[in-house]
mmCIF file of the C-alpha atoms, coordinates in Angstrom:
data_MODEL
# 
_entry.id   MODEL 
# 
loop_
_atom_site.group_PDB 
_atom_site.id 
_atom_site.type_symbol 
_atom_site.label_atom_id 
_atom_site.label_alt_id 
_atom_site.label_comp_id 
_atom_site.label_asym_id 
_atom_site.label_entity_id 
_atom_site.label_seq_id 
_atom_site.pdbx_PDB_ins_code 
_atom_site.Cartn_x 
_atom_site.Cartn_y 
_atom_site.Cartn_z 
_atom_site.occupancy 
_atom_site.B_iso_or_equiv 
_atom_site.pdbx_formal_charge 
_atom_site.auth_seq_id 
_atom_site.auth_comp_id 
_atom_site.auth_asym_id 
_atom_site.auth_atom_id 
_atom_site.pdbx_PDB_model_num 
ATOM 1  C CA . MET A 1 1  ? 4.648   2.007  3.959  1.00 0.00 ? 1  MET A CA 1 
ATOM 2  C CA . SER A 1 2  ? 7.082   2.776  1.150  1.00 0.00 ? 2  SER A CA 1 
ATOM 3  C CA . ARG A 1 3  ? 9.524   1.043  -1.115 1.00 0.00 ? 3  ARG A CA 1 
ATOM 4  C CA . ASN A 1 4  ? 12.454  3.030  0.280  1.00 0.00 ? 4  ASN A CA 1 
ATOM 5  C CA . LYS A 1 5  ? 14.988  1.055  2.272  1.00 0.00 ? 5  LYS A CA 1 
ATOM 6  C CA . LEU A 1 6  ? 14.893  2.002  5.940  1.00 0.00 ? 6  LEU A CA 1 
ATOM 7  C CA . LEU A 1 7  ? 18.260  2.857  7.465  1.00 0.00 ? 7  LEU A CA 1 
ATOM 8  C CA . VAL A 1 8  ? 17.197  1.809  10.967 1.00 0.00 ? 8  VAL A CA 1 
ATOM 9  C CA . PRO A 1 9  ? 15.762  -1.702 11.242 1.00 0.00 ? 9  PRO A CA 1 
ATOM 10 C CA . GLY A 1 10 ? 12.401  -1.710 13.006 1.00 0.00 ? 10 GLY A CA 1 
ATOM 11 C CA . SER A 1 11 ? 11.807  2.005  12.447 1.00 0.00 ? 11 SER A CA 1 
ATOM 12 C CA . GLU A 1 12 ? 8.762   1.367  10.259 1.00 0.00 ? 12 GLU A CA 1 
ATOM 13 C CA . ASP A 1 13 ? 6.669   0.465  13.321 1.00 0.00 ? 13 ASP A CA 1 
ATOM 14 C CA . VAL A 1 14 ? 7.794   3.618  15.146 1.00 0.00 ? 14 VAL A CA 1 
ATOM 15 C CA . LEU A 1 15 ? 6.988   5.811  12.148 1.00 0.00 ? 15 LEU A CA 1 
ATOM 16 C CA . GLU A 1 16 ? 3.592   4.168  11.736 1.00 0.00 ? 16 GLU A CA 1 
ATOM 17 C CA . ALA A 1 17 ? 2.823   4.794  15.420 1.00 0.00 ? 17 ALA A CA 1 
ATOM 18 C CA . MET A 1 18 ? 3.920   8.433  15.045 1.00 0.00 ? 18 MET A CA 1 
ATOM 19 C CA . LYS A 1 19 ? 1.693   8.828  11.985 1.00 0.00 ? 19 LYS A CA 1 
ATOM 20 C CA . ASN A 1 20 ? -1.325  7.439  13.819 1.00 0.00 ? 20 ASN A CA 1 
ATOM 21 C CA . GLU A 1 21 ? -0.641  9.569  16.907 1.00 0.00 ? 21 GLU A CA 1 
ATOM 22 C CA . ILE A 1 22 ? -0.465  12.757 14.830 1.00 0.00 ? 22 ILE A CA 1 
ATOM 23 C CA . ALA A 1 23 ? -3.604  11.829 12.885 1.00 0.00 ? 23 ALA A CA 1 
ATOM 24 C CA . ASN A 1 24 ? -5.435  11.316 16.183 1.00 0.00 ? 24 ASN A CA 1 
ATOM 25 C CA . GLU A 1 25 ? -4.181  14.667 17.513 1.00 0.00 ? 25 GLU A CA 1 
ATOM 26 C CA . PHE A 1 26 ? -5.461  16.391 14.364 1.00 0.00 ? 26 PHE A CA 1 
ATOM 27 C CA . GLY A 1 27 ? -8.720  14.432 14.326 1.00 0.00 ? 27 GLY A CA 1 
ATOM 28 C CA . ILE A 1 28 ? -7.914  13.048 10.892 1.00 0.00 ? 28 ILE A CA 1 
ATOM 29 C CA . GLU A 1 29 ? -8.770  9.565  9.686  1.00 0.00 ? 29 GLU A CA 1 
ATOM 30 C CA . LEU A 1 30 ? -6.001  8.408  7.350  1.00 0.00 ? 30 LEU A CA 1 
ATOM 31 C CA . GLY A 1 31 ? -6.503  6.394  4.216  1.00 0.00 ? 31 GLY A CA 1 
ATOM 32 C CA . ALA A 1 32 ? -6.675  6.383  0.440  1.00 0.00 ? 32 ALA A CA 1 
ATOM 33 C CA . ASP A 1 33 ? -10.276 7.631  0.561  1.00 0.00 ? 33 ASP A CA 1 
ATOM 34 C CA . GLN A 1 34 ? -9.251  10.782 2.462  1.00 0.00 ? 34 GLN A CA 1 
ATOM 35 C CA . THR A 1 35 ? -8.147  14.046 0.918  1.00 0.00 ? 35 THR A CA 1 
ATOM 36 C CA . ALA A 1 36 ? -4.543  14.613 -0.032 1.00 0.00 ? 36 ALA A CA 1 
ATOM 37 C CA . ARG A 1 37 ? -4.662  17.763 2.102  1.00 0.00 ? 37 ARG A CA 1 
ATOM 38 C CA . ASN A 1 38 ? -5.494  15.813 5.279  1.00 0.00 ? 38 ASN A CA 1 
ATOM 39 C CA . ASN A 1 39 ? -3.009  13.031 4.572  1.00 0.00 ? 39 ASN A CA 1 
ATOM 40 C CA . GLY A 1 40 ? -0.410  15.677 3.724  1.00 0.00 ? 40 GLY A CA 1 
ATOM 41 C CA . LYS A 1 41 ? -0.984  17.510 7.010  1.00 0.00 ? 41 LYS A CA 1 
ATOM 42 C CA . VAL A 1 42 ? -0.012  14.376 8.881  1.00 0.00 ? 42 VAL A CA 1 
ATOM 43 C CA . GLY A 1 43 ? 3.037   13.738 6.692  1.00 0.00 ? 43 GLY A CA 1 
ATOM 44 C CA . GLY A 1 44 ? 4.165   17.338 7.006  1.00 0.00 ? 44 GLY A CA 1 
ATOM 45 C CA . GLU A 1 45 ? 3.864   17.261 10.774 1.00 0.00 ? 45 GLU A CA 1 
ATOM 46 C CA . MET A 1 46 ? 5.835   14.007 10.876 1.00 0.00 ? 46 MET A CA 1 
ATOM 47 C CA . VAL A 1 47 ? 8.658   15.670 8.927  1.00 0.00 ? 47 VAL A CA 1 
ATOM 48 C CA . LYS A 1 48 ? 8.639   18.705 11.253 1.00 0.00 ? 48 LYS A CA 1 
ATOM 49 C CA . ARG A 1 49 ? 8.813   16.516 14.347 1.00 0.00 ? 49 ARG A CA 1 
ATOM 50 C CA . LEU A 1 50 ? 11.537  14.262 12.943 1.00 0.00 ? 50 LEU A CA 1 
ATOM 51 C CA . ILE A 1 51 ? 13.639  17.290 12.009 1.00 0.00 ? 51 ILE A CA 1 
ATOM 52 C CA . ARG A 1 52 ? 13.115  18.761 15.481 1.00 0.00 ? 52 ARG A CA 1 
ATOM 53 C CA . MET A 1 53 ? 14.150  15.447 17.056 1.00 0.00 ? 53 MET A CA 1 
ATOM 54 C CA . GLY A 1 54 ? 17.268  15.306 14.877 1.00 0.00 ? 54 GLY A CA 1 
ATOM 55 C CA . GLU A 1 55 ? 18.224  18.867 15.743 1.00 0.00 ? 55 GLU A CA 1 
ATOM 56 C CA . GLN A 1 56 ? 17.799  18.185 19.450 1.00 0.00 ? 56 GLN A CA 1 
ATOM 57 C CA . GLU A 1 57 ? 19.964  15.085 19.178 1.00 0.00 ? 57 GLU A CA 1 
ATOM 58 C CA . LEU A 1 58 ? 22.697  17.005 17.356 1.00 0.00 ? 58 LEU A CA 1 
ATOM 59 C CA . LEU A 1 59 ? 22.624  19.776 19.967 1.00 0.00 ? 59 LEU A CA 1 
ATOM 60 C CA . LYS A 1 60 ? 22.829  17.188 22.736 1.00 0.00 ? 60 LYS A CA 1 
ATOM 61 C CA . ARG A 1 61 ? 25.808  15.455 21.124 1.00 0.00 ? 61 ARG A CA 1 
ATOM 62 C CA . ASN A 1 62 ? 27.621  18.739 20.491 1.00 0.00 ? 62 ASN A CA 1 
ATOM 63 C CA . SER A 1 63 ? 27.192  19.888 24.089 1.00 0.00 ? 63 SER A CA 1 
ATOM 64 C CA . GLN A 1 64 ? 28.806  16.757 25.533 1.00 0.00 ? 64 GLN A CA 1 
# 
């Protein structure tokens, strides 16, 4: 995936599954031979969903 160190061990598999799920939802086949626009759509959606998940978790923790 990347050379960045993951903060959560084992998260690479979860992120890869999320990437593939989003690509399937969008009808996009990922890969180096695809356009940057299509690959970027998937990456952008991953960021949106991860931010949404983080916000929900923070709201949940603050309401307890």
